[in-house]
Coordinates of C-alpha atoms in Angstrom, one line a residue:
Chain A
M1 CA -54.9 -2.4 -29.3
S2 CA -57.0 -2.2 -32.4
A3 CA -58.7 1.4 -33.5
D4 CA -61.6 1.7 -35.5
A5 CA -60.9 2.1 -39.1
G6 CA -63.0 5.5 -38.9
V7 CA -60.7 7.2 -36.1
I8 CA -57.3 5.9 -38.1
D9 CA -59.0 7.5 -41.0
L10 CA -59.6 10.7 -39.1
L11 CA -56.2 10.8 -37.8
G12 CA -54.8 10.0 -41.0
M13 CA -56.7 12.8 -42.9
L14 CA -55.6 15.2 -40.2
A15 CA -52.2 14.2 -40.1
Y16 CA -51.7 14.6 -44.2
G17 CA -53.8 17.4 -43.8
E18 CA -51.3 19.0 -41.5
L19 CA -48.1 18.2 -43.8
L20 CA -49.6 19.6 -46.8
A21 CA -50.5 22.9 -45.1
F22 CA -46.9 22.9 -43.7
D23 CA -45.9 22.5 -47.3
R24 CA -48.0 25.2 -49.2
M25 CA -47.7 27.7 -46.2
A26 CA -44.2 27.4 -46.7
A27 CA -43.9 28.2 -50.0
D28 CA -46.8 30.9 -49.5
A29 CA -44.6 32.8 -46.9
R30 CA -42.4 33.8 -49.8
L31 CA -45.2 36.1 -51.1
A32 CA -45.0 38.3 -48.0
P33 CA -44.0 41.8 -48.5
D34 CA -41.6 41.9 -46.1
L35 CA -39.9 39.6 -43.6
G36 CA -41.6 40.0 -40.5
R37 CA -44.9 39.0 -42.5
Q38 CA -42.8 36.0 -44.1
A39 CA -41.6 35.1 -40.7
R40 CA -45.3 35.0 -39.4
L41 CA -46.7 32.8 -41.9
A42 CA -43.5 30.7 -42.1
E43 CA -44.5 30.4 -38.0
M44 CA -48.0 29.4 -38.9
A45 CA -46.6 26.5 -40.9
A46 CA -44.0 25.6 -38.7
W47 CA -47.0 25.3 -36.1
E48 CA -48.7 22.3 -38.2
M49 CA -45.7 20.2 -38.1
A50 CA -45.9 19.8 -34.2
N51 CA -49.5 19.0 -34.8
Y52 CA -48.2 16.5 -37.2
R53 CA -46.0 15.1 -35.0
R54 CA -48.6 14.3 -32.1
L55 CA -51.1 12.9 -35.0
A56 CA -48.3 10.4 -36.5
N57 CA -47.5 9.4 -32.8
R58 CA -50.9 8.6 -31.9
L59 CA -51.3 6.6 -35.2
A60 CA -48.2 4.5 -34.2
A61 CA -49.4 3.9 -31.0
L62 CA -52.6 2.4 -32.1
G63 CA -50.7 0.1 -34.0
A64 CA -51.5 2.4 -37.5
D65 CA -48.8 3.0 -39.8
P66 CA -48.9 6.5 -40.2
E67 CA -47.7 6.9 -43.7
D68 CA -50.6 4.2 -44.7
A69 CA -53.0 6.2 -42.7
M70 CA -52.1 9.4 -44.9
L71 CA -52.2 7.8 -48.1
P72 CA -55.9 7.8 -49.2
F73 CA -55.9 11.4 -48.6
V74 CA -52.9 12.3 -50.6
A75 CA -54.9 12.8 -53.7
A76 CA -58.1 14.8 -52.8
L77 CA -55.9 17.5 -50.7
R78 CA -53.3 17.8 -53.1
T79 CA -55.9 18.5 -55.9
Y80 CA -57.3 21.3 -53.6
H81 CA -54.3 22.8 -53.1
D82 CA -53.0 22.6 -56.9
N83 CA -56.0 23.8 -57.6
T84 CA -56.1 26.7 -55.2
E85 CA -52.6 28.2 -55.5
P86 CA -52.3 32.0 -54.3
G87 CA -51.5 34.5 -56.8
D88 CA -50.5 36.9 -54.3
W89 CA -49.7 37.5 -50.1
L90 CA -53.3 38.4 -49.7
E91 CA -54.7 35.5 -51.5
A92 CA -52.6 33.2 -49.7
L93 CA -53.8 34.8 -46.1
T94 CA -57.6 34.7 -47.3
K95 CA -57.0 30.6 -48.0
A96 CA -55.0 30.2 -44.5
Y97 CA -58.1 32.1 -42.9
V98 CA -60.9 30.5 -45.0
G99 CA -59.6 27.2 -45.4
E100 CA -58.4 26.6 -42.1
G101 CA -61.5 28.2 -40.7
I102 CA -64.0 25.5 -42.3
S103 CA -61.4 22.7 -41.8
D104 CA -61.2 23.5 -38.1
D105 CA -64.8 23.9 -37.8
F106 CA -65.5 20.4 -39.4
F107 CA -63.1 18.3 -37.3
R108 CA -64.4 20.2 -34.4
E109 CA -67.9 19.3 -34.9
V110 CA -66.9 15.7 -35.6
A111 CA -64.7 15.5 -32.7
Q112 CA -67.3 16.8 -30.1
V113 CA -70.5 14.8 -31.3
L114 CA -69.1 11.4 -31.6
P115 CA -69.6 9.2 -28.3
A116 CA -66.9 8.2 -26.1
G117 CA -67.5 4.8 -27.6
V118 CA -66.4 5.7 -31.0
L119 CA -63.9 8.0 -30.2
A120 CA -61.8 7.6 -27.4
D121 CA -61.3 10.5 -25.2
T122 CA -57.4 11.1 -26.1
D123 CA -58.4 11.1 -29.5
R124 CA -61.3 13.5 -29.1
A125 CA -58.9 15.7 -26.8
L126 CA -55.9 15.6 -29.5
V127 CA -58.1 16.2 -32.3
L128 CA -59.4 19.4 -30.6
D129 CA -56.1 20.5 -29.5
V130 CA -54.4 20.4 -33.1
L131 CA -56.9 22.6 -34.3
H132 CA -55.6 26.0 -35.1
D133 CA -54.8 28.8 -32.6
D134 CA -56.6 32.0 -32.6
G135 CA -53.9 34.3 -32.8
Y136 CA -53.0 32.9 -36.6
A137 CA -56.6 33.5 -37.9
D138 CA -56.4 37.0 -35.8
F139 CA -53.4 37.7 -37.8
A140 CA -54.6 37.0 -41.4
A141 CA -58.1 38.8 -40.5
G142 CA -56.4 41.7 -39.4
E143 CA -53.8 42.0 -42.7
I144 CA -57.4 41.4 -44.7
S145 CA -59.3 44.1 -43.0
A146 CA -56.6 46.4 -43.2
A147 CA -55.9 45.8 -47.2
I148 CA -59.5 46.1 -47.8
A149 CA -59.8 49.3 -45.7
A150 CA -56.7 50.7 -47.9
D151 CA -58.4 49.8 -51.0
P152 CA -62.3 48.8 -51.0
K153 CA -62.0 47.0 -54.5
V154 CA -59.9 44.4 -53.0
A155 CA -63.2 42.9 -51.0
N156 CA -64.3 41.8 -54.5
R157 CA -61.3 40.0 -55.7
L158 CA -60.8 38.3 -52.3
S159 CA -64.7 37.6 -52.2
M160 CA -64.4 35.7 -55.5
W161 CA -61.0 34.1 -54.5
A162 CA -62.8 32.6 -51.4
R163 CA -65.8 31.4 -53.2
R164 CA -63.2 29.6 -55.3
L165 CA -61.8 27.7 -52.3
T166 CA -64.8 26.5 -51.0
G167 CA -65.9 25.3 -53.9
E168 CA -62.9 23.1 -54.3
A169 CA -62.9 22.3 -50.7
L170 CA -66.4 21.2 -51.0
S171 CA -65.7 19.1 -54.3
Q172 CA -62.7 17.5 -52.9
A173 CA -64.8 16.4 -49.7
Q174 CA -67.4 15.0 -51.6
L175 CA -65.1 12.7 -53.3
V176 CA -63.3 11.7 -50.1
A177 CA -66.8 11.0 -48.5
Q178 CA -67.3 8.8 -51.4
E179 CA -64.5 6.9 -51.5
R180 CA -63.7 6.3 -47.8
S181 CA -66.5 4.7 -46.1
P182 CA -65.2 4.0 -42.8
L183 CA -64.6 8.1 -42.2
T184 CA -68.0 8.8 -43.7
A185 CA -69.7 6.2 -41.5
L186 CA -68.1 8.0 -38.4
V187 CA -69.2 11.3 -39.5
L188 CA -72.8 10.2 -40.0
A189 CA -72.7 8.4 -36.8
G190 CA -71.7 11.7 -35.4
V191 CA -74.5 13.7 -36.7
D192 CA -76.9 10.7 -35.6
G193 CA -80.5 12.4 -35.0
E194 CA -79.8 15.2 -37.6
S195 CA -79.4 15.5 -40.9
V196 CA -75.8 15.9 -42.9
D197 CA -77.6 18.9 -44.2
V198 CA -77.9 20.4 -40.7
L199 CA -74.3 20.1 -40.0
F200 CA -73.2 21.4 -43.3
G201 CA -75.9 24.5 -42.5
R202 CA -73.8 24.8 -39.5
L203 CA -70.6 25.1 -41.1
T204 CA -71.8 27.3 -44.0
S205 CA -73.1 30.0 -40.9
A206 CA -69.8 30.3 -39.5
H207 CA -68.1 30.4 -42.9
T208 CA -70.3 33.6 -43.5
A209 CA -69.6 34.8 -40.3
R210 CA -66.0 34.7 -40.8
M211 CA -66.2 36.2 -44.3
T212 CA -68.1 39.1 -42.9
A213 CA -65.9 39.8 -39.9
V214 CA -63.3 40.8 -42.5
G215 CA -65.3 42.6 -45.1
L216 CA -65.6 40.0 -47.4
N217 CA -69.2 38.4 -48.6
N218 CA -70.3 34.9 -49.8
Chain B
M1 CA -30.5 48.9 -23.2
S2 CA -28.1 48.9 -25.9
A3 CA -26.3 46.0 -27.0
D4 CA -23.3 46.0 -29.1
A5 CA -23.6 46.6 -32.8
G6 CA -21.6 43.2 -33.5
V7 CA -24.0 41.3 -31.1
I8 CA -26.9 42.6 -32.9
D9 CA -25.3 41.6 -36.0
L10 CA -24.7 38.0 -34.8
L11 CA -28.4 37.7 -34.0
G12 CA -29.9 39.1 -36.8
M13 CA -27.3 36.8 -39.1
L14 CA -28.3 34.0 -37.2
A15 CA -32.5 35.0 -37.3
Y16 CA -32.3 35.2 -40.8
G17 CA -30.5 32.2 -41.7
E18 CA -33.0 30.1 -39.5
L19 CA -35.8 31.9 -41.7
L20 CA -33.7 31.3 -44.6
A21 CA -33.1 27.7 -43.8
F22 CA -36.9 27.0 -43.0
D23 CA -37.7 28.2 -46.5
R24 CA -35.5 25.9 -48.2
M25 CA -35.8 23.1 -46.4
A26 CA -39.3 23.1 -46.6
A27 CA -39.3 23.3 -50.3
D28 CA -36.6 20.5 -50.5
A29 CA -38.8 18.4 -48.2
R30 CA -40.8 18.1 -51.6
L31 CA -37.9 15.9 -52.9
A32 CA -38.2 13.0 -50.6
P33 CA -38.9 9.5 -51.9
D34 CA -42.0 9.3 -49.1
L35 CA -44.2 10.8 -46.8
G36 CA -42.3 9.7 -43.8
R37 CA -39.4 11.3 -45.0
Q38 CA -41.1 14.3 -46.1
A39 CA -42.1 14.5 -43.0
R40 CA -38.8 14.5 -41.1
L41 CA -37.2 17.1 -43.5
A42 CA -40.4 19.1 -42.9
E43 CA -39.7 19.0 -38.8
M44 CA -36.4 19.7 -39.3
A45 CA -37.4 23.1 -41.0
A46 CA -40.2 23.8 -38.7
W47 CA -37.3 23.5 -35.8
E48 CA -35.8 26.3 -37.4
M49 CA -38.8 28.7 -37.3
A50 CA -39.1 27.8 -33.3
N51 CA -35.1 29.0 -33.2
Y52 CA -36.4 32.2 -35.4
R53 CA -38.7 33.3 -32.8
R54 CA -36.6 32.9 -29.8
L55 CA -33.7 34.9 -31.5
A56 CA -36.5 37.4 -32.9
N57 CA -37.6 38.2 -29.3
R58 CA -34.1 38.6 -27.8
L59 CA -33.5 41.4 -30.4
A60 CA -36.5 42.9 -29.8
A61 CA -35.6 42.7 -25.8
L62 CA -32.4 44.5 -26.9
G63 CA -33.9 47.2 -28.7
A64 CA -33.9 46.2 -32.3
D65 CA -35.8 45.7 -34.9
P66 CA -35.5 42.1 -35.7
E67 CA -36.7 42.8 -39.6
D68 CA -33.4 45.8 -39.8
A69 CA -31.2 43.3 -38.2
M70 CA -31.4 40.6 -40.5
L71 CA -31.6 42.9 -43.6
P72 CA -27.7 43.4 -44.3
F73 CA -27.6 39.5 -44.4
V74 CA -30.4 38.7 -46.9
A75 CA -28.3 39.1 -50.4
A76 CA -25.5 37.0 -49.0
L77 CA -27.7 34.2 -47.5
R78 CA -30.1 34.3 -50.4
T79 CA -26.8 33.9 -52.7
Y80 CA -25.7 31.1 -50.8
H81 CA -29.2 29.1 -51.3
D82 CA -29.9 30.1 -54.7
N83 CA -26.6 28.8 -56.0
T84 CA -27.1 25.5 -54.1
E85 CA -30.8 24.3 -54.9
P86 CA -30.5 20.9 -54.4
G87 CA -31.5 18.7 -57.5
D88 CA -32.5 15.5 -55.5
W89 CA -33.2 14.3 -51.9
L90 CA -29.7 13.2 -51.3
E91 CA -28.5 16.4 -52.2
A92 CA -31.0 18.1 -50.2
L93 CA -30.0 15.8 -47.1
T94 CA -26.3 16.7 -47.7
K95 CA -26.7 20.3 -47.9
A96 CA -28.4 20.1 -44.6
Y97 CA -25.9 17.6 -42.9
V98 CA -22.7 19.8 -44.2
G99 CA -24.0 23.3 -44.6
E100 CA -25.6 23.2 -40.9
G101 CA -22.6 21.4 -39.4
I102 CA -20.3 24.0 -40.7
S103 CA -22.6 26.9 -39.6
D104 CA -23.0 25.6 -36.4
D105 CA -19.6 25.0 -35.7
F106 CA -18.9 28.7 -36.8
F107 CA -21.4 29.9 -34.1
R108 CA -20.4 27.7 -31.1
E109 CA -16.6 29.0 -31.6
V110 CA -17.9 32.7 -31.6
A111 CA -20.4 32.1 -28.7
Q112 CA -17.4 30.2 -26.9
V113 CA -14.8 32.5 -27.0
L114 CA -16.2 35.9 -27.0
P115 CA -15.8 37.4 -23.0
A116 CA -18.5 38.2 -20.9
G117 CA -18.3 41.6 -21.4
V118 CA -18.5 41.7 -25.0
L119 CA -21.5 39.0 -25.4
A120 CA -23.8 38.8 -22.2
D121 CA -24.4 35.3 -20.7
T122 CA -28.0 35.2 -22.1
D123 CA -26.9 36.0 -25.8
R124 CA -24.1 33.3 -25.4
A125 CA -26.9 30.8 -23.7
L126 CA -29.4 31.6 -26.8
V127 CA -27.1 31.4 -29.8
L128 CA -25.5 27.7 -28.4
D129 CA -29.3 26.8 -27.9
V130 CA -30.3 27.4 -31.2
L131 CA -27.8 25.2 -32.8
H132 CA -29.0 22.3 -34.3
D133 CA -30.0 19.1 -32.4
D134 CA -28.2 16.0 -33.1
G135 CA -31.4 13.7 -33.8
Y136 CA -31.5 15.4 -37.3
A137 CA -27.6 15.1 -38.3
D138 CA -28.1 11.6 -37.4
F139 CA -31.1 11.3 -39.8
A140 CA -29.5 12.7 -42.6
A141 CA -26.3 11.2 -41.9
G142 CA -28.2 7.6 -42.4
E143 CA -29.7 8.3 -45.5
I144 CA -26.6 9.7 -46.8
S145 CA -24.6 6.6 -45.5
A146 CA -27.3 4.0 -46.5
A147 CA -27.4 5.3 -50.1
I148 CA -23.6 5.2 -50.1
A149 CA -23.7 1.7 -49.1
A150 CA -26.6 0.7 -51.9
D151 CA -24.7 2.1 -54.4
P152 CA -20.8 3.2 -53.9
K153 CA -21.0 5.8 -57.1
V154 CA -23.2 8.0 -55.1
A155 CA -20.4 9.1 -52.6
N156 CA -18.4 10.7 -55.4
R157 CA -21.4 12.6 -56.7
L158 CA -22.2 14.0 -53.2
S159 CA -18.7 14.5 -52.4
M160 CA -18.5 17.2 -55.6
W161 CA -21.6 18.5 -54.2
A162 CA -20.5 19.2 -50.6
R163 CA -17.4 20.7 -52.2
R164 CA -19.7 23.2 -54.0
L165 CA -21.4 23.7 -50.5
T166 CA -18.4 24.4 -49.1
G167 CA -17.2 26.7 -51.7
E168 CA -20.2 28.7 -52.1
A169 CA -20.7 29.0 -48.1
L170 CA -16.8 30.3 -48.0
S171 CA -17.5 33.0 -50.7
Q172 CA -20.2 34.4 -49.1
A173 CA -18.9 34.1 -45.9
Q174 CA -16.1 36.4 -47.1
L175 CA -18.4 38.8 -48.3
V176 CA -20.4 39.4 -45.2
A177 CA -16.8 39.6 -43.3
Q178 CA -15.8 42.5 -45.8
E179 CA -19.4 44.1 -45.5
R180 CA -19.9 43.9 -41.4
S181 CA -17.4 45.7 -39.9
P182 CA -19.1 45.2 -36.1
L183 CA -19.6 41.5 -36.6
T184 CA -16.1 40.8 -38.3
A185 CA -14.7 43.0 -34.9
L186 CA -17.0 40.7 -32.7
V187 CA -15.0 37.5 -34.3
L188 CA -11.8 38.9 -34.4
A189 CA -11.9 40.0 -30.9
G190 CA -12.9 36.2 -30.1
V191 CA -10.6 34.8 -31.7
D192 CA -7.9 37.2 -29.9
G193 CA -4.5 35.8 -29.3
E194 CA -4.6 33.3 -32.3
S195 CA -5.2 34.0 -36.0
V196 CA -8.3 33.7 -38.0
D197 CA -6.6 30.5 -39.6
V198 CA -6.5 28.6 -36.8
L199 CA -10.1 28.8 -36.0
F200 CA -10.8 28.1 -39.9
G201 CA -8.5 25.5 -39.2
R202 CA -10.5 24.1 -36.4
L203 CA -13.6 24.5 -38.9
T204 CA -11.9 22.2 -41.3
S205 CA -11.0 19.7 -39.2
A206 CA -14.7 19.2 -37.9
H207 CA -15.9 19.3 -41.5
T208 CA -13.7 16.9 -42.8
A209 CA -14.5 14.3 -39.7
R210 CA -18.0 14.7 -40.5
M211 CA -17.7 14.1 -44.1
T212 CA -15.8 10.9 -43.7
A213 CA -18.2 9.5 -40.9
V214 CA -21.0 9.3 -43.9
G215 CA -18.4 8.0 -46.6
L216 CA -17.7 11.4 -48.1
N217 CA -14.6 12.5 -49.3
N218 CA -13.0 16.0 -49.3

């Protein structure tokens, strides 16, 4: 069974994203102010590995080596995380909330718009299924809102931090788009009939709504 | 519902052990020579969090605050891990293989010997259930054996490392036994009729067998 190179790219990028998100969230959990909160972030990290396993299994079933499928995305994703190392607990949660939010929106868009001829139903279901569970976003959102309520100055600092996160994410996404033509072709096929700008517009609105919901501003 | 203080201690120590093992294995996964192996250790780490959740839920159901139940064990377990930070991938796997092996044997002994009046069947089943799955020990054992086969000098280095691990574990276990009388009383009740030395003898034999199985010596 031979799958489209763009689909392998899509699953490979998602798989490496999970593995690296696990690694960084596990490290960020050390920033937690108490054991209960540390465990919550550690559980968010552990959840990424369950998704990683499903993606790696699917890649293998499609005849692709999971490691080979992930390798093209190592540099860009690692650079994103290296350039956005959180300095404290609230920065770590803001990164999880903002970063995973945008990334989930992007994969949801791609999975939903690709026709069945390009993305098999199994793969579409898998991509949608490995997106983050709302419970974790709610936890991060609750912590951020509470911190801003306790000290309104926190909003400014975290808003600036969130801007840095989105800037770095965009910069690395552009590099990936330039380097991985199969994946880029897949995304362009998905947004067929509308420009990539419209897709970015939707991602931006969703991001703005998420920021506003916790008291941060763009 | 009020549970024996020793049982709360037992579940609290297990819960914190899982949380800290997650933290250290997640960090150790960075030492892996490739993405596939990194993912395997990350999956071992993630598995600890699933067990953590079950233990924390059970503590809450018994009317105990999971965080309060874990706190008495933070210093000893953290000291063990701080003093046994692996320097490379094989040391990390040896630590997982040897350290988790001894700790699993200890909790299995305690769970099996305590009478139903002391340890409810639910708690016994939970303790036995959160012990590590053989698949992961097999993975670590396979990696260690293969490294020794490729370079017999590795056996000496890892044997010495394993001795340091068991020495540190014993030292911290003694501190915990001195400080936590409810837990110590529980373990002593479990070994009723035989001396603690006999229990330690059994743990030592199992450890020796595990070492020999991968080509390490005591």
